[in-house]
Amino acid sequence: MRFRRKERLEPRAPLGLKLAAIAGLLFLHVPLGFIILYAFNTDDKSFRFPPPGLTLKWFAVAWEREDIWESLGLSLRVATMATLIALILGTLAAAAIYRSRFFGREALSLLIILPIALPGIITGISLRSAFHLANIPFSFWTIVIGHATFCVVVVYNNVIARFRRTAYSQIEASMDLGANGFQTFRYVVLPNIATALLAGGMLAFALSFDEVIVTTLTAGQQSTLPIWMLTELVRPRQRPVTNVVAVFVIAVTFIPILMAYYLTRETHETAGPGR
Amino acid sequence: MVESEVPAVSFTNVHRHFGMVRAVDGVSFDIVDGEFFSILGPSGSGKTTCLRLIAGFDQPTAGRIMIHGQTTRGVPPYERDVNTVFQDYALFPHMTVMDNVAYGLMVKKVAKADQRRRALEMLEMVKLADMGGRKPAQLSGGQRQRVALARALINRPRVLLLDEPLGALDLKLRQQMQIELKALQRQVGITFIYVTHDQEEALIMSDRIAVFNVGRIEQIGTPGEIYERPATAFVAGFVGVSNLLTGEIAARITGSNTAFSVRPEKIRLAEPGNPAPEGSCTAEGEIHNVVYLGAASRYVVALDGGGELIVIEQNLNKSAAQVAASLGQRVRLAWDRRHNQPLADGEPGP
């Protein structure tokens, strides 16, 4: 009786709730495990459990496939370009919304954020018909524009949150001490928003890298890596190669998201004082 | 013209309106080179707006602002020979104390070695020479305040603007910094323009004070003039405690119904019917409130025939018990007629 967890202030969760939580997490993450497992499968036609044997040969096969390299190259170029556009436009938009008070400011802020809330299929269809109407042929750039719509949002959100925690008087102090607009941006604004830019950029990159819906509707004959995987899944040939690529995609998107998480978390703790 | 005759800062009929709000409403004044000039007023009186107009963060709607005889029209903040100590200090959190102080030299591309040497000199002046490697977050409020001061002085401006720089400090530290700031101003010999809502602070430090109310100047003068000879009811009420007498009550005491103020410490308490010296104003009444303040006591006397006067008297011979016992006693009040300060019409201050 006397030792009944006196120090524990919060009530303990009942066993049923704990089991449900564990089951939920397993449901979310076990399929990922299977994807990785079947990348090593010796059977190339069907996925049986347990796999008849494990092999590394599919990594070698994937390495030899020209079409994978092409799709990967396209995906990386699209993601890089979309992220670059998002960094510039997102930062400028955030600066304008933070800096000035004008009629329709809140509405504009909502319009910038809207593409991420809008279903990808709507973004995709509307862009597709817009390109048609404007007689723009599908190309690398139409994919980039499609991706930039939602990439801008993540950068914008990250940067404006940082701006709101930054005292505007810092910018005035810099100007007061003799720094012109460019110097103030370089020495005061940029260091203040650097980690927000990095985090926003990484998230934007990850979002772009695994996007399927908007890409399907805005790409012509080219296929990005996710599109390549989608088409590969319906062909029952060398199926583990798809899994090998999936493992790669998990790595490429997971690492930046994790880093973005740690970067923004760290600045949450240090940005408070010193104002 | 001799250089020193040119005002450090000169306002000529300056207006700054934000929509319908007249934050600065037709203000003119000259600040003498090298003086400690305070802009005193309640919040919303336009004092910070004036400072921002001088710094160049804001532009006047109308009127002319000159800094050392040169127009400020179209001159951006980074080309003005003034520097600012901000209310929130506005230190750069990602830079060390040393880099913060050296910032003004760094953006002017002064040689690295000179930057370091002069930043160190500044840090020595504000007694923070060994703190150069720290980040602002690692300093106390008072230390951050000194860093902000060192940073603003490193460009050797001819005018230093201070926007309630002591507002965030506790009382003891504030009093210490008031003395240090004043000493520093004498040492560097440049014009200080000091914005504050604290009338005591303004009286302690200033050579001259401009009292602001709703975007206009109520009075400009030395601390003595402002305190002893308040020009308006607002100044009398805002700077120190004042008794304000108007209309009939004023007429019963002075024979004229011109409004006037009299400071509570100028009034003496005496037994009823005691003769008052020649040239005195007198009134009789009953003490209906007493507060013992330690060094002095404050009495509120209800006058016969209406009105009341606050009297502050040093506790020269009276004990706390005697002070308390005086509640309800009838007294005669007397003060030198010369302490009556006739007032222009206006709303009384808080």
XYZ file of C-alpha atoms in Angstrom:
625
model
C 0.000 0.000 0.000
C 2.657 2.486 1.022
C 4.680 2.037 -2.150
C 1.906 2.551 -4.624
C 3.699 4.905 -7.069
C 3.207 8.020 -4.999
C 5.582 10.019 -7.218
C 3.509 9.400 -10.306
C 1.178 12.362 -10.819
C -0.345 11.449 -14.159
C -2.728 8.497 -14.219
C -1.450 5.345 -15.916
C -3.049 4.355 -19.199
C -5.162 1.185 -18.977
C -3.710 -1.923 -20.620
C -6.330 -2.008 -23.389
C -5.423 1.520 -24.506
C -1.727 0.649 -24.560
C -2.342 -2.416 -26.689
C -4.507 -0.392 -29.063
C -1.769 2.238 -29.398
C 0.852 -0.411 -30.119
C -1.445 -2.102 -32.639
C -2.028 1.217 -34.362
C 1.682 1.960 -34.660
C 2.374 -1.560 -35.959
C -0.398 -1.174 -38.525
C 1.291 2.008 -39.747
C 4.850 0.759 -39.854
C 4.893 -3.036 -40.414
C 4.096 -2.642 -44.149
C 7.267 -0.575 -44.436
C 9.141 -3.522 -42.965
C 7.658 -5.822 -45.606
C 8.699 -3.471 -48.394
C 12.259 -3.577 -47.131
C 12.140 -7.350 -46.536
C 10.959 -8.172 -50.060
C 13.756 -6.120 -51.570
C 15.900 -9.128 -50.590
C 13.443 -11.753 -51.861
C 14.842 -14.501 -54.116
C 11.470 -15.101 -55.769
C 10.884 -12.492 -58.482
C 7.198 -13.178 -59.303
C 5.133 -13.508 -56.157
C 5.475 -12.312 -52.605
C 5.055 -15.318 -50.335
C 5.586 -15.207 -46.618
C 8.085 -16.103 -45.463
C 10.260 -15.375 -48.538
C 11.903 -18.543 -49.856
C 15.367 -16.997 -49.534
C 17.260 -13.725 -49.199
C 19.590 -12.192 -51.781
C 21.307 -8.913 -52.634
C 21.136 -9.507 -56.375
C 18.183 -7.125 -56.948
C 20.323 -4.219 -55.833
C 22.768 -5.125 -58.592
C 19.918 -5.520 -61.094
C 18.445 -2.175 -60.121
C 21.882 -0.590 -60.469
C 22.078 -1.810 -64.083
C 18.621 -0.526 -65.122
C 18.855 2.595 -67.296
C 15.178 3.515 -66.789
C 15.622 3.727 -63.018
C 18.554 6.082 -63.341
C 16.606 8.249 -65.762
C 13.591 8.472 -63.449
C 15.795 9.079 -60.433
C 17.640 11.859 -62.236
C 14.374 13.497 -63.255
C 12.976 13.239 -59.722
C 16.077 14.790 -58.206
C 16.152 17.624 -60.739
C 12.442 18.346 -60.290
C 12.699 18.270 -56.496
C 15.771 20.515 -56.507
C 14.227 23.063 -58.847
C 10.840 23.047 -57.070
C 12.606 23.490 -53.723
C 14.690 26.369 -55.064
C 11.613 28.167 -56.394
C 9.805 27.487 -53.128
C 12.687 28.897 -51.072
C 12.732 32.150 -53.004
C 8.980 32.680 -53.424
C 8.083 31.323 -49.982
C 10.576 33.615 -48.231
C 9.497 36.668 -50.205
C 5.822 35.955 -49.523
C 6.480 35.401 -45.821
C 8.475 38.644 -45.601
C 5.708 40.627 -47.301
C 2.926 39.179 -45.144
C 4.978 39.660 -41.965
C 6.189 43.127 -42.798
C 3.172 45.023 -44.087
C -0.413 45.559 -43.122
C -2.682 45.878 -46.132
C -6.236 45.167 -47.130
C -6.738 41.479 -47.908
C -3.567 40.402 -46.101
C -5.245 37.508 -44.288
C -6.989 36.400 -47.482
C -3.675 36.414 -49.310
C -2.061 34.390 -46.547
C -4.859 31.825 -46.898
C -4.432 31.724 -50.685
C -0.745 30.922 -50.277
C -1.477 28.092 -47.855
C -4.443 26.698 -49.815
C -2.532 24.471 -52.318
C -1.404 22.156 -49.534
C -4.966 21.728 -48.274
C -6.341 21.279 -51.778
C -6.492 17.627 -52.922
C -3.617 16.881 -55.313
C -6.060 15.681 -57.930
C -7.691 19.129 -58.048
C -4.335 20.908 -58.274
C -3.286 18.467 -60.968
C -6.434 18.735 -63.088
C -6.594 22.505 -62.857
C -2.934 22.866 -63.811
C -3.384 20.396 -66.654
C -6.300 22.305 -68.137
C -4.519 25.612 -67.564
C -1.473 24.332 -69.477
C -3.779 23.141 -72.230
C -5.558 26.467 -72.487
C -2.263 28.343 -72.543
C -0.865 25.925 -75.116
C 2.091 24.989 -72.945
C 3.468 21.566 -73.835
C 4.167 19.212 -70.933
C 7.813 19.178 -69.958
C 10.216 19.159 -67.073
C 9.043 22.668 -66.204
C 5.348 21.801 -66.030
C 6.195 19.179 -63.397
C 8.310 21.729 -61.515
C 5.480 24.274 -61.525
C 3.039 21.646 -60.275
C 5.351 20.725 -57.414
C 6.207 24.317 -56.573
C 2.535 25.023 -55.736
C 2.708 22.954 -52.579
C 6.439 23.335 -51.916
C 6.038 27.103 -51.552
C 3.567 26.478 -48.731
C 5.949 24.528 -46.503
C 8.716 27.087 -46.907
C 6.268 29.947 -46.352
C 4.866 28.356 -43.197
C 8.297 27.708 -41.720
C 9.692 31.126 -42.534
C 6.693 33.154 -41.387
C 6.659 31.274 -38.085
C 10.298 32.265 -37.624
C 9.653 35.869 -38.617
C 6.897 36.079 -36.016
C 9.371 35.042 -33.326
C 11.962 37.554 -34.521
C 11.765 41.062 -33.101
C 11.354 43.562 -35.915
C 13.487 46.020 -33.947
C 16.522 43.871 -34.870
C 16.081 44.928 -38.484
C 15.691 48.557 -37.456
C 18.755 48.284 -35.220
C 20.793 47.004 -38.134
C 19.689 49.863 -40.395
C 20.270 52.298 -37.553
C 23.854 51.100 -37.200
C 24.579 51.833 -40.835
C 23.716 48.600 -42.648
C 21.829 49.007 -45.910
C 19.015 46.686 -46.955
C 21.297 44.050 -48.456
C 23.663 43.993 -45.467
C 20.719 43.794 -43.082
C 19.336 40.821 -44.984
C 22.691 39.085 -45.061
C 23.824 39.656 -41.478
C 20.569 39.810 -39.534
C 17.580 38.388 -41.439
C 19.268 35.401 -43.068
C 20.955 34.049 -39.905
C 17.630 34.412 -38.104
C 15.686 32.390 -40.659
C 18.487 30.031 -41.772
C 17.297 26.937 -39.945
C 13.695 27.656 -40.938
C 14.816 27.805 -44.579
C 16.751 24.573 -44.223
C 13.832 22.791 -42.567
C 11.295 24.166 -45.059
C 13.563 23.312 -47.964
C 14.052 19.724 -46.804
C 10.351 19.183 -46.304
C 9.651 20.678 -49.718
C 12.270 18.408 -51.272
C 10.801 15.320 -49.636
C 7.259 16.291 -50.663
C 8.294 16.811 -54.255
C 10.409 13.674 -54.429
C 7.546 11.251 -53.724
C 4.665 13.154 -55.346
C 2.490 11.057 -57.692
C -0.890 12.654 -58.382
C 0.093 16.149 -59.534
C 3.040 14.651 -61.412
C 0.821 12.197 -63.302
C -1.324 15.060 -64.528
C 1.419 17.542 -65.368
C 4.089 15.233 -66.841
C 4.163 14.295 -70.485
C 6.014 11.131 -71.464
C 8.594 11.432 -68.707
C 8.268 9.549 -65.450
C 9.622 10.522 -62.097
C 10.682 7.785 -59.710
C 7.279 7.380 -57.985
C 5.548 7.228 -61.383
C 8.066 4.659 -62.554
C 7.270 2.540 -59.493
C 3.552 2.789 -60.117
C 3.902 1.543 -63.686
C 6.363 -1.144 -62.623
C 3.959 -2.576 -60.038
C 1.479 -3.742 -62.669
C 4.199 -5.659 -64.556
C 5.064 -8.931 -62.792
C 8.720 -8.870 -63.857
C 11.605 -8.513 -61.427
C 9.213 -7.264 -58.746
C 11.857 -6.983 -56.030
C 13.570 -4.272 -58.106
C 10.595 -2.033 -57.289
C 11.159 -2.778 -53.626
C 14.806 -1.883 -53.917
C 13.801 1.484 -55.358
C 11.181 1.864 -52.606
C 13.859 1.336 -49.963
C 15.881 4.037 -51.624
C 12.906 6.440 -51.712
C 12.208 5.791 -48.016
C 15.804 6.704 -47.229
C 15.824 9.821 -49.386
C 12.561 11.235 -47.984
C 12.876 10.024 -44.415
C 16.281 11.506 -43.680
C 15.444 15.130 -44.678
C 12.143 15.023 -42.761
C 13.911 13.749 -39.676
C 16.592 16.425 -40.005
C 13.997 19.144 -40.522
C 12.251 17.977 -37.367
C 15.424 18.179 -35.290
C 16.452 21.524 -36.770
C 13.181 23.275 -35.954
C 12.933 21.626 -32.561
C 16.351 22.910 -31.543
C 15.585 26.501 -32.526
C 12.315 26.394 -30.607
C 14.405 26.186 -27.472
C 16.999 28.812 -28.311
C 15.014 31.454 -30.183
C 13.156 32.709 -27.127
C 15.732 34.734 -25.145
C 17.999 37.480 -26.422
C 15.292 39.668 -27.785
C 27.262 80.639 -38.162
C 29.250 79.011 -35.386
C 28.858 75.261 -35.393
C 27.584 74.982 -31.840
C 24.769 77.394 -32.604
C 23.209 74.951 -35.046
C 20.689 72.832 -33.131
C 21.512 69.123 -32.940
C 17.937 68.333 -33.911
C 15.301 70.775 -35.007
C 11.573 70.122 -35.519
C 9.527 72.692 -37.410
C 5.769 72.158 -37.276
C 6.121 68.390 -37.642
C 3.036 66.254 -38.112
C 2.749 62.476 -38.258
C -0.758 61.140 -38.766
C -1.742 57.487 -38.895
C -5.098 57.632 -40.643
C -7.312 59.632 -38.300
C -4.843 59.446 -35.407
C -2.589 62.456 -35.028
C 0.357 60.818 -33.289
C 2.466 63.956 -33.683
C 0.386 67.056 -34.198
C 2.320 70.193 -35.091
C 5.457 69.933 -32.971
C 8.346 72.415 -33.053
C 11.463 72.409 -30.912
C 15.240 72.805 -31.088
C 17.624 70.526 -29.228
C 20.932 72.162 -28.307
C 24.103 70.324 -29.290
C 25.409 68.322 -26.344
C 22.376 68.505 -24.096
C 20.474 65.742 -22.356
C 16.987 66.290 -23.707
C 14.059 64.231 -22.452
C 10.746 63.683 -24.169
C 8.306 62.965 -21.358
C 4.704 61.900 -21.709
C 2.146 59.167 -21.073
C 1.867 56.251 -23.491
C 0.273 57.293 -26.760
C 1.480 60.886 -26.445
C 3.624 60.637 -29.598
C 7.024 60.594 -27.903
C 8.283 57.351 -29.447
C 6.962 58.460 -32.841
C 9.135 61.594 -32.543
C 12.175 59.436 -31.864
C 11.402 57.207 -34.852
C 11.103 60.286 -37.038
C 14.575 61.399 -35.988
C 16.049 57.916 -36.490
C 14.433 57.692 -39.917
C 12.241 54.624 -39.291
C 9.210 56.778 -40.025
C 8.546 59.826 -42.189
C 6.636 62.940 -41.134
C 3.284 63.616 -42.790
C 4.201 67.300 -42.834
C 6.844 69.604 -41.410
C 10.619 69.675 -41.408
C 13.183 67.783 -39.359
C 16.829 68.888 -39.451
C 19.774 67.044 -37.902
C 22.764 69.321 -37.396
C 21.408 71.737 -39.945
C 20.890 69.129 -42.629
C 17.548 68.055 -43.972
C 16.412 64.500 -43.260
C 13.974 64.289 -46.128
C 14.645 61.089 -48.082
C 17.679 60.178 -45.940
C 17.464 56.491 -44.909
C 18.276 55.465 -41.306
C 21.665 54.022 -42.297
C 22.829 57.385 -43.633
C 21.851 59.430 -40.571
C 24.408 60.448 -37.980
C 22.209 59.225 -35.136
C 22.047 55.902 -33.322
C 19.342 54.349 -31.210
C 19.143 52.349 -27.994
C 15.947 50.347 -28.386
C 13.387 49.695 -25.709
C 13.774 45.917 -26.159
C 17.547 46.407 -26.813
C 17.162 44.620 -30.198
C 20.470 42.791 -29.765
C 21.251 40.244 -32.466
C 20.743 36.881 -30.721
C 22.914 34.923 -33.153
C 25.997 37.101 -32.579
C 28.355 37.352 -29.631
C 28.391 40.477 -27.512
C 31.607 41.527 -29.243
C 30.088 41.091 -32.718
C 26.982 42.960 -31.648
C 29.051 45.927 -30.509
C 31.310 45.828 -33.572
C 28.343 45.562 -35.980
C 28.286 49.247 -36.874
C 31.967 49.106 -37.825
C 31.639 45.772 -39.616
C 28.958 47.052 -42.019
C 31.125 50.120 -42.687
C 33.976 47.749 -43.605
C 36.382 49.095 -40.979
C 39.525 46.950 -40.732
C 39.051 43.843 -38.550
C 41.738 44.819 -36.042
C 40.232 48.297 -35.575
C 36.778 46.760 -35.154
C 38.032 44.586 -32.316
C 39.987 47.342 -30.633
C 37.153 49.858 -30.688
C 34.529 47.295 -29.686
C 36.712 46.368 -26.739
C 37.045 50.046 -25.779
C 33.275 50.374 -25.829
C 32.822 47.222 -23.756
C 35.353 48.578 -21.253
C 33.428 51.833 -21.063
C 30.251 49.956 -20.101
C 32.270 47.614 -17.826
C 31.642 44.454 -19.831
C 35.130 43.873 -21.236
C 35.194 40.221 -20.168
C 31.756 39.398 -21.605
C 32.653 39.816 -25.291
C 32.471 36.096 -26.064
C 28.989 35.566 -24.660
C 25.704 35.505 -26.493
C 23.045 38.083 -25.514
C 20.869 35.300 -24.087
C 23.570 34.620 -21.489
C 23.461 38.160 -20.073
C 21.238 39.749 -17.439
C 18.831 42.537 -18.327
C 21.170 45.246 -17.074
C 24.112 43.806 -19.007
C 22.077 43.623 -22.224
C 21.170 47.239 -21.705
C 24.866 48.154 -21.529
C 25.644 46.136 -24.648
C 22.888 48.003 -26.502
C 24.436 51.264 -25.314
C 27.960 50.266 -26.373
C 26.672 49.120 -29.755
C 24.853 52.393 -30.355
C 27.867 54.507 -29.363
C 30.532 52.712 -31.413
C 29.825 54.725 -34.573
C 30.447 57.897 -32.529
C 27.082 59.412 -33.470
C 26.483 63.098 -32.803
C 23.042 62.299 -31.441
C 22.045 59.253 -29.395
C 18.364 58.330 -29.218
C 17.188 56.327 -26.210
C 13.700 54.816 -26.216
C 12.745 54.071 -22.600
C 15.987 52.110 -22.230
C 15.544 51.480 -18.513
C 11.896 50.440 -18.667
C 12.592 46.708 -18.346
C 14.953 46.971 -15.366
C 14.037 46.695 -11.710
C 13.977 49.801 -9.526
C 17.437 49.545 -7.906
C 19.171 48.812 -11.210
C 17.198 51.567 -12.895
C 18.348 54.138 -10.355
C 21.958 53.010 -10.755
C 21.724 53.139 -14.556
C 20.190 56.636 -14.432
C 23.307 57.923 -12.733
C 25.623 55.984 -15.066
C 23.814 57.180 -18.178
C 24.053 60.785 -17.084
C 27.774 60.371 -16.305
C 28.314 58.684 -19.646
C 26.610 61.517 -21.468
C 28.930 64.059 -19.818
C 31.921 61.853 -20.647
C 31.176 61.382 -24.364
C 29.686 64.858 -24.713
C 27.095 64.040 -27.366
C 23.428 64.940 -27.517
C 21.151 62.441 -25.786
C 17.466 62.401 -26.665
C 15.735 60.332 -24.048
C 12.140 59.142 -24.286
C 10.469 58.201 -21.031
C 7.095 58.120 -19.314
C 8.755 58.279 -15.898
C 8.660 61.900 -14.708
C 11.130 61.239 -11.885
C 13.649 59.786 -14.348
C 13.257 62.831 -16.600
C 13.753 65.230 -13.661
C 16.869 63.381 -12.467
C 18.755 63.155 -15.754
C 17.678 65.910 -18.109
C 19.093 69.304 -18.978
C 15.742 70.085 -20.545
C 12.422 68.272 -20.770
C 9.643 68.454 -23.361
C 6.327 67.300 -21.896
C 4.130 65.660 -24.534
C 0.397 65.076 -24.449
C -1.762 63.694 -27.307
C 0.810 64.553 -29.958
C 1.513 68.093 -28.804
C 4.124 69.731 -26.604
C 2.634 71.096 -23.392
C 5.841 72.672 -22.117
C 9.592 72.710 -22.692
C 11.929 73.703 -19.898
C 14.576 72.724 -17.386
C 13.514 70.217 -14.721
C 13.233 73.133 -12.259
C 10.992 75.150 -14.560
C 8.805 72.155 -15.383
C 8.347 71.280 -11.716
C 8.136 74.737 -10.184
C 6.349 76.522 -13.008
C 4.121 74.031 -14.844
C 2.549 75.877 -17.769
C -0.583 73.796 -18.027
C -2.832 71.736 -15.793
C -1.562 68.627 -17.619
C 2.067 69.319 -16.752
C 1.188 70.172 -13.153
C -0.608 66.839 -12.805
C 1.817 64.668 -14.793
C 5.085 65.895 -13.288
C 4.951 65.263 -9.558
C 1.857 65.675 -7.389
C -0.046 68.925 -7.612
C -3.067 70.589 -6.081
C -5.246 72.043 -8.781
C -7.585 74.843 -7.786
C -10.190 76.238 -10.128
C -13.221 78.515 -10.248
C -14.914 79.408 -6.957
C -12.436 77.586 -4.764
C -9.521 79.432 -6.412
C -11.431 82.712 -6.011
C -11.978 82.123 -2.258
C -8.237 81.729 -1.743
C -6.704 84.247 -4.163
C -9.639 86.537 -4.950
C -9.449 85.696 -8.644
C -10.994 82.701 -10.366
C -7.921 81.981 -12.526
C -6.991 78.314 -12.141
C -3.727 77.676 -10.359
C -1.669 74.825 -8.955
C 0.361 74.553 -5.786
C 2.762 71.736 -4.851
C 1.811 69.799 -1.684
C 5.252 70.235 -0.078
C 4.933 74.051 -0.216
C 1.918 74.064 2.132
C 2.397 74.229 5.921
C 0.006 72.814 8.511
C -0.806 74.969 11.548
C -3.332 75.280 14.402
C -6.601 76.913 13.316
C -6.534 80.691 13.774
C -2.717 80.851 13.811
C -1.525 84.040 12.185
C 0.159 83.503 8.800
C 3.132 85.580 7.628
C 2.722 88.479 5.190
C 2.174 87.401 1.550
C 0.642 84.046 2.464
C -2.373 82.277 1.083
C -4.463 80.595 3.733
C -7.319 78.152 3.988
C -8.935 76.205 6.814
C -10.299 72.706 6.856
C -10.304 69.279 8.401
C -7.831 66.420 7.869
C -9.814 63.534 6.490
C -7.022 61.249 5.275
C -3.456 60.644 6.500
C -0.733 58.438 5.033
C 2.544 57.947 6.889
C 5.338 57.681 4.268
C 8.350 57.297 6.574
C 10.365 60.441 5.836
C 7.218 62.479 5.295
C 3.452 62.220 5.722
C 0.687 62.995 3.295
C -2.462 64.712 4.507
C -5.660 65.264 2.572
C -7.439 68.327 3.947
C -11.097 68.954 3.144
C -11.480 72.737 2.912
C -14.348 74.586 4.501
C -16.735 75.418 1.693
C -15.585 72.680 -0.671
C -12.473 71.383 -2.382
C -9.498 69.619 -0.873
C -5.741 70.101 -0.740
C -2.988 67.521 -0.477
C -0.221 68.525 1.917
C 3.096 66.731 2.256
C 5.037 67.531 5.394
C 8.362 66.164 6.576
C 8.128 64.245 9.817
C 10.474 66.651 11.633
C 8.962 66.467 15.117
C 6.037 64.128 14.664
C 6.063 60.410 15.391
C 4.030 57.914 13.378
C 1.488 57.781 16.204
C 1.119 61.588 16.263
C 0.658 61.606 12.510
C -2.066 58.972 12.759
C -3.757 60.857 15.587
C -4.087 64.002 13.496
C -6.903 62.428 11.505
C -10.063 64.501 11.891
C -8.280 67.524 13.376
C -9.083 71.028 12.170
C -6.095 72.804 10.669
C -5.073 76.047 9.076
C -3.110 75.781 5.808
C -0.691 78.485 4.762
C 1.740 78.869 1.896
C 3.730 81.569 0.184
C 1.687 83.283 -2.506
C 4.662 82.971 -4.894
C 4.168 79.184 -5.023
C 0.831 79.623 -6.741
C 1.310 78.763 -10.405
C -1.398 80.149 -12.699
C -2.323 77.645 -15.408
C -3.379 77.859 -19.016
C -6.644 76.074 -19.726
C -6.403 72.362 -20.344
C -7.234 68.934 -19.166
C -5.460 68.029 -15.936
C -2.895 65.245 -16.132
C -3.391 61.911 -14.407
